[in-house]
PDB file of C-alpha atoms in Angstrom:
ATOM      1  CA  ILE A   1     -71.367 -35.666   8.556  1.00  0.00           C
ATOM      2  CA  LEU A   2     -68.895 -36.232  11.413  1.00  0.00           C
ATOM      3  CA  ILE A   3     -66.373 -37.811   9.019  1.00  0.00           C
ATOM      4  CA  LEU A   4     -66.777 -34.950   6.571  1.00  0.00           C
ATOM      5  CA  LEU A   5     -66.467 -32.409   9.370  1.00  0.00           C
ATOM      6  CA  GLY A   6     -63.324 -34.109  10.669  1.00  0.00           C
ATOM      7  CA  PHE A   7     -61.882 -34.169   7.151  1.00  0.00           C
ATOM      8  CA  VAL A   8     -62.540 -30.429   6.726  1.00  0.00           C
ATOM      9  CA  ILE A   9     -61.064 -29.668  10.136  1.00  0.00           C
ATOM     10  CA  GLY A  10     -57.971 -31.772   9.347  1.00  0.00           C
ATOM     11  CA  ILE A  11     -57.409 -30.004   6.054  1.00  0.00           C
ATOM     12  CA  SER A  12     -57.935 -26.639   7.728  1.00  0.00           C
ATOM     13  CA  LEU A  13     -55.443 -27.465  10.460  1.00  0.00           C
ATOM     14  CA  SER A  14     -52.944 -28.669   7.842  1.00  0.00           C
ATOM     15  CA  ILE A  15     -53.336 -25.451   5.857  1.00  0.00           C
ATOM     16  CA  ILE A  16     -53.021 -23.301   8.992  1.00  0.00           C
ATOM     17  CA  THR A  17     -49.955 -25.268  10.131  1.00  0.00           C
ATOM     18  CA  GLY A  18     -48.400 -25.011   6.666  1.00  0.00           C
ATOM     19  CA  LEU A  19     -49.045 -21.266   6.521  1.00  0.00           C
ATOM     20  CA  TYR A  20     -47.571 -20.866  10.002  1.00  0.00           C
ATOM     21  CA  PHE A  21     -44.382 -22.735   9.109  1.00  0.00           C
ATOM     22  CA  PHE A  22     -44.127 -20.913   5.765  1.00  0.00           C
ATOM     23  CA  LYS A  23     -44.513 -17.547   7.508  1.00  0.00           C
ATOM     24  CA  THR A  24     -41.994 -18.554  10.173  1.00  0.00           C
ATOM     25  CA  ARG A  25     -39.423 -19.682   7.604  1.00  0.00           C
ATOM     26  CA  SER A  26     -40.016 -16.580   5.523  1.00  0.00           C
ATOM     27  CA  LYS A  27     -39.499 -14.442   8.620  1.00  0.00           C
ATOM     28  CA  GLN A  28     -36.316 -16.341   9.490  1.00  0.00           C
ATOM     29  CA  LYS A  29     -34.946 -15.832   5.971  1.00  0.00           C
ATOM     30  CA  THR A  30     -35.823 -12.133   6.139  1.00  0.00           C
ATOM     31  CA  ASN A  31     -34.072 -11.828   9.502  1.00  0.00           C
ATOM     32  CA  ILE A  32     -30.977 -13.579   8.140  1.00  0.00           C
ATOM     33  CA  ILE A  33     -30.904 -11.210   5.143  1.00  0.00           C
ATOM     34  CA  LEU A  34     -31.379  -8.181   7.408  1.00  0.00           C
ATOM     35  CA  GLU A  35     -28.620  -9.349   9.750  1.00  0.00           C
ATOM     36  CA  SER A  36     -26.291  -9.861   6.780  1.00  0.00           C
ATOM     37  CA  LYS A  37     -27.115  -6.404   5.412  1.00  0.00           C
ATOM     38  CA  ASN A  38     -26.613  -4.797   8.829  1.00  0.00           C
ATOM     39  CA  LYS A  39     -23.275  -6.522   9.220  1.00  0.00           C
ATOM     40  CA  GLU A  40     -22.232  -5.367   5.744  1.00  0.00           C
ATOM     41  CA  ILE A  41     -23.272  -1.788   6.548  1.00  0.00           C
ATOM     42  CA  GLN A  42     -21.388  -1.868   9.852  1.00  0.00           C
ATOM     43  CA  GLU A  43     -18.267  -3.159   8.114  1.00  0.00           C
ATOM     44  CA  LYS A  44     -18.512  -0.440   5.463  1.00  0.00           C
ATOM     45  CA  ASN A  45     -19.028   2.221   8.126  1.00  0.00           C
ATOM     46  CA  MET A  46     -15.998   0.963  10.040  1.00  0.00           C
ATOM     47  CA  HIS A  47     -13.940   0.941   6.827  1.00  0.00           C
ATOM     48  CA  LEU A  48     -15.018   4.520   6.038  1.00  0.00           C
ATOM     49  CA  LEU A  49     -14.256   5.598   9.602  1.00  0.00           C
ATOM     50  CA  ASN A  50     -10.746   4.110   9.405  1.00  0.00           C
ATOM     51  CA  GLU A  51     -10.163   5.685   5.988  1.00  0.00           C
ATOM     52  CA  ASN A  52     -11.245   9.094   7.300  1.00  0.00           C
ATOM     53  CA  LYS A  53      -8.862   8.778  10.251  1.00  0.00           C
ATOM     54  CA  PHE A  54      -6.100   7.772   7.853  1.00  0.00           C
ATOM     55  CA  LYS A  55      -6.864  10.744   5.585  1.00  0.00           C
ATOM     56  CA  ASN A  56      -6.759  13.177   8.498  1.00  0.00           C
ATOM     57  CA  LYS A  57      -3.368  11.869   9.593  1.00  0.00           C
ATOM     58  CA  LEU A  58      -2.105  11.938   6.008  1.00  0.00           C
ATOM     59  CA  PHE A  59      -2.964  15.582   5.565  1.00  0.00           C
ATOM     60  CA  SER A  60      -1.509  16.412   8.968  1.00  0.00           C
ATOM     61  CA  ILE A  61       1.785  14.786   7.978  1.00  0.00           C
ATOM     62  CA  VAL A  62       1.755  16.307   4.510  1.00  0.00           C
ATOM     63  CA  SER A  63       1.320  19.817   5.884  1.00  0.00           C
ATOM     64  CA  HIS A  64       4.454  19.292   8.000  1.00  0.00           C
ATOM     65  CA  ASP A  65       6.585  17.290   5.572  1.00  0.00           C
ATOM     66  CA  ILE A  66       6.026  19.620   2.638  1.00  0.00           C
ATOM     67  CA  LYS A  67       6.644  22.727   4.716  1.00  0.00           C
ATOM     68  CA  SER A  68       9.912  21.429   6.205  1.00  0.00           C
ATOM     69  CA  PRO A  69      11.900  20.921   2.956  1.00  0.00           C
ATOM     70  CA  LEU A  70      10.555  24.176   1.529  1.00  0.00           C
ATOM     71  CA  ILE A  71      11.874  26.009   4.572  1.00  0.00           C
ATOM     72  CA  SER A  72      15.223  24.229   4.194  1.00  0.00           C
ATOM     73  CA  LEU A  73      15.376  25.167   0.516  1.00  0.00           C
ATOM     74  CA  HIS A  74      14.478  28.778   1.291  1.00  0.00           C
ATOM     75  CA  ASN A  75      17.133  29.003   4.002  1.00  0.00           C
ATOM     76  CA  PHE A  76      19.758  27.429   1.725  1.00  0.00           C
ATOM     77  CA  LEU A  77      19.017  29.893  -1.091  1.00  0.00           C
ATOM     78  CA  THR A  78      19.040  32.797   1.375  1.00  0.00           C
ATOM     79  CA  LEU A  79      22.477  31.803   2.698  1.00  0.00           C
ATOM     80  CA  LEU A  80      23.777  31.407  -0.861  1.00  0.00           C
ATOM     81  CA  GLU A  81      22.531  34.860  -1.731  1.00  0.00           C
ATOM     82  CA  MET A  82      24.222  36.319   1.361  1.00  0.00           C
ATOM     83  CA  ASN A  83      27.424  34.484   0.386  1.00  0.00           C
ATOM     84  CA  GLU A  84      28.117  33.451   3.988  1.00  0.00           C
ATOM     85  CA  LEU A  85      28.932  29.794   3.364  1.00  0.00           C
ATOM     86  CA  ASP A  86      32.236  28.147   2.594  1.00  0.00           C
ATOM     87  CA  GLU A  87      32.414  25.335   0.009  1.00  0.00           C
ATOM     88  CA  HIS A  88      32.167  22.556   2.608  1.00  0.00           C
ATOM     89  CA  GLU A  89      29.049  24.080   4.189  1.00  0.00           C
ATOM     90  CA  LYS A  90      27.505  24.608   0.769  1.00  0.00           C
ATOM     91  CA  GLU A  91      28.019  20.949  -0.126  1.00  0.00           C
ATOM     92  CA  GLU A  92      26.558  19.725   3.171  1.00  0.00           C
ATOM     93  CA  LEU A  93      23.473  21.926   2.884  1.00  0.00           C
ATOM     94  CA  ARG A  94      23.052  21.079  -0.794  1.00  0.00           C
ATOM     95  CA  THR A  95      23.121  17.341  -0.071  1.00  0.00           C
ATOM     96  CA  GLU A  96      20.666  17.671   2.823  1.00  0.00           C
ATOM     97  CA  THR A  97      18.287  19.899   0.858  1.00  0.00           C
ATOM     98  CA  MET A  98      18.371  17.622  -2.198  1.00  0.00           C
ATOM     99  CA  ALA A  99      17.579  14.567  -0.063  1.00  0.00           C
ATOM    100  CA  LYS A 100      14.614  16.283   1.602  1.00  0.00           C
ATOM    101  CA  THR A 101      13.351  17.610  -1.731  1.00  0.00           C
ATOM    102  CA  GLU A 102      13.554  14.203  -3.420  1.00  0.00           C
ATOM    103  CA  ILE A 103      11.630  12.540  -0.589  1.00  0.00           C
ATOM    104  CA  THR A 104       9.008  15.274  -0.737  1.00  0.00           C
ATOM    105  CA  LEU A 105       8.605  14.948  -4.508  1.00  0.00           C
ATOM    106  CA  ASN A 106       8.086  11.192  -4.191  1.00  0.00           C
ATOM    107  CA  MET A 107       5.586  11.719  -1.389  1.00  0.00           C
ATOM    108  CA  VAL A 108       3.659  14.327  -3.391  1.00  0.00           C
ATOM    109  CA  GLU A 109       3.566  12.029  -6.418  1.00  0.00           C
ATOM    110  CA  ASP A 110       2.183   9.174  -4.311  1.00  0.00           C
ATOM    111  CA  LEU A 111      -0.389  11.393  -2.643  1.00  0.00           C
ATOM    112  CA  LEU A 112      -1.567  12.905  -5.921  1.00  0.00           C
ATOM    113  CA  LEU A 113      -2.171   9.412  -7.250  1.00  0.00           C
ATOM    114  CA  TRP A 114      -4.019   8.424  -4.079  1.00  0.00           C
ATOM    115  CA  THR A 115      -6.067  11.659  -4.014  1.00  0.00           C
ATOM    116  CA  LYS A 116      -7.067  11.217  -7.646  1.00  0.00           C
ATOM    117  CA  GLN A 117      -8.386   7.753  -6.869  1.00  0.00           C
ATOM    118  CA  GLN A 118     -10.242   8.990  -3.778  1.00  0.00           C
ATOM    119  CA  MET A 119     -11.828  12.124  -5.234  1.00  0.00           C
ATOM    120  CA  ASN A 120     -13.000  10.613  -8.506  1.00  0.00           C
ATOM    121  CA  ASP A 121     -13.521   7.096  -7.157  1.00  0.00           C
ATOM    122  CA  ASN A 122     -11.710   5.906 -10.269  1.00  0.00           C
ATOM    123  CA  PRO A 123     -11.356   2.188 -10.832  1.00  0.00           C
ATOM    124  CA  VAL A 124      -7.876   0.869 -11.496  1.00  0.00           C
ATOM    125  CA  GLN A 125      -6.990   1.442 -15.147  1.00  0.00           C
ATOM    126  CA  TYR A 126      -5.660  -1.956 -16.193  1.00  0.00           C
ATOM    127  CA  SER A 127      -3.231  -2.372 -19.073  1.00  0.00           C
ATOM    128  CA  GLN A 128      -0.578  -4.919 -20.018  1.00  0.00           C
ATOM    129  CA  ILE A 129       2.805  -3.888 -18.562  1.00  0.00           C
ATOM    130  CA  ASN A 130       6.191  -5.491 -19.169  1.00  0.00           C
ATOM    131  CA  PHE A 131       7.334  -5.872 -15.571  1.00  0.00           C
ATOM    132  CA  CYS A 132      11.038  -6.374 -16.348  1.00  0.00           C
ATOM    133  CA  GLU A 133      11.147  -3.176 -18.418  1.00  0.00           C
ATOM    134  CA  LEU A 134       9.378  -1.255 -15.672  1.00  0.00           C
ATOM    135  CA  LEU A 135      11.786  -2.646 -13.068  1.00  0.00           C
ATOM    136  CA  ASP A 136      14.807  -1.585 -15.153  1.00  0.00           C
ATOM    137  CA  GLU A 137      13.325   1.908 -15.482  1.00  0.00           C
ATOM    138  CA  VAL A 138      12.833   2.252 -11.720  1.00  0.00           C
ATOM    139  CA  LEU A 139      16.290   0.835 -10.933  1.00  0.00           C
ATOM    140  CA  GLY A 140      17.759   3.492 -13.203  1.00  0.00           C
ATOM    141  CA  LEU A 141      16.299   6.149 -10.904  1.00  0.00           C
ATOM    142  CA  PHE A 142      18.265   4.762  -7.959  1.00  0.00           C
ATOM    143  CA  SER A 143      21.532   3.785  -9.642  1.00  0.00           C
ATOM    144  CA  SER A 144      23.413   6.872  -8.421  1.00  0.00           C
ATOM    145  CA  ILE A 145      22.136   6.459  -4.841  1.00  0.00           C
ATOM    146  CA  ALA A 146      23.097   2.766  -4.794  1.00  0.00           C
ATOM    147  CA  LYS A 147      26.561   3.615  -6.137  1.00  0.00           C
ATOM    148  CA  GLU A 148      27.040   6.402  -3.595  1.00  0.00           C
ATOM    149  CA  LYS A 149      26.081   4.090  -0.713  1.00  0.00           C
ATOM    150  CA  ASN A 150      28.081   1.173  -2.186  1.00  0.00           C
ATOM    151  CA  LEU A 151      25.009  -1.076  -2.322  1.00  0.00           C
ATOM    152  CA  GLU A 152      24.555  -4.080  -4.580  1.00  0.00           C
ATOM    153  CA  ILE A 153      21.127  -4.563  -6.189  1.00  0.00           C
ATOM    154  CA  VAL A 154      20.527  -8.068  -7.548  1.00  0.00           C
ATOM    155  CA  THR A 155      17.624  -9.165  -9.748  1.00  0.00           C
ATOM    156  CA  ASP A 156      17.089 -12.002 -12.210  1.00  0.00           C
ATOM    157  CA  CYS A 157      14.140 -10.547 -14.120  1.00  0.00           C
ATOM    158  CA  LYS A 158      14.519 -12.130 -17.563  1.00  0.00           C
ATOM    159  CA  GLY A 159      12.281 -12.440 -20.583  1.00  0.00           C
ATOM    160  CA  ASP A 160       8.900 -10.765 -20.812  1.00  0.00           C
ATOM    161  CA  ILE A 161       6.658 -10.898 -17.769  1.00  0.00           C
ATOM    162  CA  TRP A 162       3.416  -9.077 -18.446  1.00  0.00           C
ATOM    163  CA  ILE A 163       1.223  -7.855 -15.605  1.00  0.00           C
ATOM    164  CA  SER A 164      -2.298  -6.509 -15.998  1.00  0.00           C
ATOM    165  CA  SER A 165      -2.136  -3.453 -13.756  1.00  0.00           C
ATOM    166  CA  ASP A 166      -2.294   0.305 -13.575  1.00  0.00           C
ATOM    167  CA  PRO A 167       1.212   1.437 -14.693  1.00  0.00           C
ATOM    168  CA  ASN A 168       1.298   4.383 -12.280  1.00  0.00           C
ATOM    169  CA  ILE A 169       0.348   2.192  -9.331  1.00  0.00           C
ATOM    170  CA  LEU A 170       2.862  -0.533 -10.200  1.00  0.00           C
ATOM    171  CA  LYS A 171       5.644   1.986 -10.710  1.00  0.00           C
ATOM    172  CA  MET A 172       4.836   3.692  -7.402  1.00  0.00           C
ATOM    173  CA  LEU A 173       4.909   0.318  -5.670  1.00  0.00           C
ATOM    174  CA  ILE A 174       8.316  -0.754  -7.009  1.00  0.00           C
ATOM    175  CA  ARG A 175       9.798   2.709  -6.442  1.00  0.00           C
ATOM    176  CA  ASN A 176       8.689   2.800  -2.811  1.00  0.00           C
ATOM    177  CA  LEU A 177       9.912  -0.714  -2.025  1.00  0.00           C
ATOM    178  CA  ILE A 178      13.356  -0.114  -3.537  1.00  0.00           C
ATOM    179  CA  SER A 179      13.629   3.359  -1.989  1.00  0.00           C
ATOM    180  CA  ASN A 180      12.739   1.914   1.408  1.00  0.00           C
ATOM    181  CA  SER A 181      15.387  -0.818   1.092  1.00  0.00           C
ATOM    182  CA  LEU A 182      18.049   1.694   0.024  1.00  0.00           C
ATOM    183  CA  LYS A 183      17.157   3.885   2.961  1.00  0.00           C
ATOM    184  CA  PHE A 184      17.637   1.193   5.612  1.00  0.00           C
ATOM    185  CA  THR A 185      20.540  -0.790   4.140  1.00  0.00           C
ATOM    186  CA  PRO A 186      24.034   0.198   5.368  1.00  0.00           C
ATOM    187  CA  SER A 187      26.970   0.828   3.065  1.00  0.00           C
ATOM    188  CA  GLY A 188      28.270  -2.372   1.490  1.00  0.00           C
ATOM    189  CA  GLY A 189      24.902  -4.075   1.896  1.00  0.00           C
ATOM    190  CA  LYS A 190      22.798  -5.987  -0.602  1.00  0.00           C
ATOM    191  CA  ILE A 191      19.261  -5.722  -1.987  1.00  0.00           C
ATOM    192  CA  VAL A 192      17.711  -8.705  -3.774  1.00  0.00           C
ATOM    193  CA  ILE A 193      14.628  -8.354  -5.970  1.00  0.00           C
ATOM    194  CA  ASP A 194      13.090 -11.765  -6.659  1.00  0.00           C
ATOM    195  CA  LEU A 195      10.192 -12.903  -8.835  1.00  0.00           C
ATOM    196  CA  LYS A 196       8.334 -16.164  -8.303  1.00  0.00           C
ATOM    197  CA  LYS A 197       5.398 -17.700 -10.164  1.00  0.00           C
ATOM    198  CA  SER A 198       3.066 -20.403  -8.893  1.00  0.00           C
ATOM    199  CA  LYS A 199      -0.200 -21.887 -10.134  1.00  0.00           C
ATOM    200  CA  GLU A 200      -2.181 -19.240  -8.259  1.00  0.00           C
ATOM    201  CA  ASN A 201       0.086 -16.208  -7.837  1.00  0.00           C
ATOM    202  CA  PHE A 202       2.977 -14.105  -9.031  1.00  0.00           C
ATOM    203  CA  THR A 203       5.032 -12.768  -6.124  1.00  0.00           C
ATOM    204  CA  ILE A 204       7.546  -9.913  -6.043  1.00  0.00           C
ATOM    205  CA  SER A 205       9.919  -9.736  -3.098  1.00  0.00           C
ATOM    206  CA  VAL A 206      12.410  -7.014  -2.176  1.00  0.00           C
ATOM    207  CA  GLU A 207      14.930  -8.173   0.439  1.00  0.00           C
ATOM    208  CA  ASP A 208      17.514  -5.981   2.125  1.00  0.00           C
ATOM    209  CA  SER A 209      20.362  -6.613   4.565  1.00  0.00           C
ATOM    210  CA  GLY A 210      19.501  -3.608   6.702  1.00  0.00           C
ATOM    211  CA  LYS A 211      18.777  -3.151  10.384  1.00  0.00           C
ATOM    212  CA  GLY A 212      15.301  -4.687  10.244  1.00  0.00           C
ATOM    213  CA  ILE A 213      12.178  -3.527  12.047  1.00  0.00           C
ATOM    214  CA  PRO A 214      11.960  -3.898  15.850  1.00  0.00           C
ATOM    215  CA  LEU A 215       9.326  -6.467  16.845  1.00  0.00           C
ATOM    216  CA  GLU A 216       7.333  -3.971  18.895  1.00  0.00           C
ATOM    217  CA  LEU A 217       7.009  -1.644  15.882  1.00  0.00           C
ATOM    218  CA  GLN A 218       6.160  -4.154  13.162  1.00  0.00           C
ATOM    219  CA  SER A 219       2.414  -3.918  13.778  1.00  0.00           C
ATOM    220  CA  LYS A 220       2.540  -0.176  13.020  1.00  0.00           C
ATOM    221  CA  ILE A 221       3.878  -0.476   9.478  1.00  0.00           C
ATOM    222  CA  PHE A 222       0.461  -1.079   7.879  1.00  0.00           C
ATOM    223  CA  ASP A 223      -1.717   0.224  10.705  1.00  0.00           C
ATOM    224  CA  GLU A 224      -4.152   2.755   9.214  1.00  0.00           C
ATOM    225  CA  GLU A 225      -4.689   4.448  12.571  1.00  0.00           C
ATOM    226  CA  ASP A 226      -1.019   4.821  13.475  1.00  0.00           C
ATOM    227  CA  ILE A 227       1.544   6.392  11.158  1.00  0.00           C
ATOM    228  CA  TYR A 228       5.100   5.459  12.116  1.00  0.00           C
ATOM    229  CA  SER A 229       8.349   6.592  10.526  1.00  0.00           C
ATOM    230  CA  SER A 230      12.037   6.310  11.316  1.00  0.00           C
ATOM    231  CA  SER A 231      15.298   7.690   9.970  1.00  0.00           C
ATOM    232  CA  GLY A 232      17.453   5.688   7.581  1.00  0.00           C
ATOM    233  CA  GLU A 233      21.068   4.608   7.827  1.00  0.00           C
ATOM    234  CA  GLN A 234      22.249   8.078   6.833  1.00  0.00           C
ATOM    235  CA  ILE A 235      19.578   9.844   8.915  1.00  0.00           C
ATOM    236  CA  GLU A 236      17.302  10.125   5.869  1.00  0.00           C
ATOM    237  CA  PRO A 237      13.919  11.426   7.048  1.00  0.00           C
ATOM    238  CA  GLY A 238      10.732   9.445   6.503  1.00  0.00           C
ATOM    239  CA  ASN A 239       7.027  10.219   6.610  1.00  0.00           C
ATOM    240  CA  GLY A 240       5.542   6.777   7.323  1.00  0.00           C
ATOM    241  CA  ILE A 241       2.954   6.810   4.547  1.00  0.00           C
ATOM    242  CA  GLY A 242       4.719   5.288   1.515  1.00  0.00           C
ATOM    243  CA  LEU A 243       4.258   1.641   2.502  1.00  0.00           C
ATOM    244  CA  LYS A 244       0.666   2.222   3.625  1.00  0.00           C
ATOM    245  CA  LEU A 245      -0.187   3.751   0.260  1.00  0.00           C
ATOM    246  CA  CYS A 246       1.527   0.812  -1.442  1.00  0.00           C
ATOM    247  CA  LYS A 247      -0.628  -1.667   0.469  1.00  0.00           C
ATOM    248  CA  TYR A 248      -3.738   0.378  -0.287  1.00  0.00           C
ATOM    249  CA  PHE A 249      -3.082   0.315  -4.043  1.00  0.00           C
ATOM    250  CA  VAL A 250      -1.911  -3.301  -4.095  1.00  0.00           C
ATOM    251  CA  GLU A 251      -5.235  -4.372  -2.599  1.00  0.00           C
ATOM    252  CA  LYS A 252      -7.113  -2.222  -5.126  1.00  0.00           C
ATOM    253  CA  ASN A 253      -5.113  -4.084  -7.765  1.00  0.00           C
ATOM    254  CA  LYS A 254      -6.475  -7.428  -6.424  1.00  0.00           C
ATOM    255  CA  GLY A 255      -3.149  -8.228  -4.742  1.00  0.00           C
ATOM    256  CA  LYS A 256      -1.739  -8.753  -1.245  1.00  0.00           C
ATOM    257  CA  MET A 257       1.226  -7.174   0.537  1.00  0.00           C
ATOM    258  CA  TRP A 258       3.098  -8.275   3.650  1.00  0.00           C
ATOM    259  CA  PHE A 259       6.616  -8.358   5.102  1.00  0.00           C
ATOM    260  CA  ASP A 260       9.027 -10.451   7.136  1.00  0.00           C
ATOM    261  CA  SER A 261      11.619  -8.679   9.257  1.00  0.00           C
ATOM    262  CA  VAL A 262      14.341  -9.831  11.648  1.00  0.00           C
ATOM    263  CA  PRO A 263      15.999  -7.103  13.748  1.00  0.00           C
ATOM    264  CA  ASP A 264      19.668  -6.558  12.824  1.00  0.00           C
ATOM    265  CA  LYS A 265      19.364  -8.964   9.864  1.00  0.00           C
ATOM    266  CA  GLY A 266      17.051  -7.281   7.375  1.00  0.00           C
ATOM    267  CA  THR A 267      13.544  -7.003   5.973  1.00  0.00           C
ATOM    268  CA  THR A 268      11.754  -8.573   3.020  1.00  0.00           C
ATOM    269  CA  PHE A 269       8.587  -7.075   1.557  1.00  0.00           C
ATOM    270  CA  PHE A 270       6.322  -9.297  -0.518  1.00  0.00           C
ATOM    271  CA  VAL A 271       3.675  -8.356  -3.067  1.00  0.00           C
ATOM    272  CA  SER A 272       1.495 -11.052  -4.594  1.00  0.00           C
ATOM    273  CA  PHE A 273      -0.801 -10.713  -7.614  1.00  0.00           C
ATOM    274  CA  PRO A 274      -3.364 -13.312  -8.747  1.00  0.00           C
ATOM    275  CA  LYS A 275      -2.484 -15.597 -11.630  1.00  0.00           C
ATOM    276  CA  GLU A 276      -5.163 -14.186 -13.947  1.00  0.00           C
ATOM    277  CA  SER A 277      -3.362 -10.809 -14.019  1.00  0.00           C
ATOM    278  CA  ILE A 278      -0.101 -12.382 -15.211  1.00  0.00           C
ATOM    279  CA  SER A 279       1.141 -13.746 -18.505  1.00  0.00           C
ATOM    280  CA  SER A 280       4.729 -14.482 -19.498  1.00  0.00           C
ATOM    281  CA  THR A 281       6.897 -15.481 -22.419  1.00  0.00           C
ATOM    282  CA  ASN A 282      10.570 -16.320 -22.428  1.00  0.00           C
TER     283      ASN A 282
END
């Protein structure tokens, strides 16, 4: 009877111990899952908070930057109607108003694309795009500006390089990078657009020989909480949101964006897309 009783007690203790350890491990796993979920929620909340701050600053800038060129255009037309300008003054005001209007149109186009994505939560609409053809199309938009500023644009995009991307996003990206380089490169300077393929990535780089970005301001270029802008070589105004929107859409397109800048020597912006989004034929 004692042996049997000891056997029953041993089994009971084993079962109780096993249940205790099972419950403890189950509780530990549950805690780990809960901690992971909490961390994920906190990260999402922080991301939403940063995006909301960014949106508020965007709309604050837009309200100013759209109003300013419209006022300039109104004043220019008013002076023309009053016929109080000589030919030299007309040309100066025309050039200034056209520059402001062009920048505003580009900004509005970028913001409409961004707003459409935000409001409808649309996924990126992927399609096969011939990158070299798209690059030629965008370069055509800036040919007169490059000629006027006596700037050389060099690219060796040859053959067919197909990228799986949203065409509007890719076009906005290339347009902003080239426009930015033209803005900060002095007369007689050079802009080099390079394309490199590796086993993992396809990288686009746009290098200029401009004034570069001061070290103390480089951290602000992509900072979602701080919108920084500066005037170009010919005092072209900026709004500080083009490059941020580029980075936003590049990341939505499964890519990465960064830059390397040396004050007084120039800046190079890089955009890298994963290999699976690229195919090429020569």
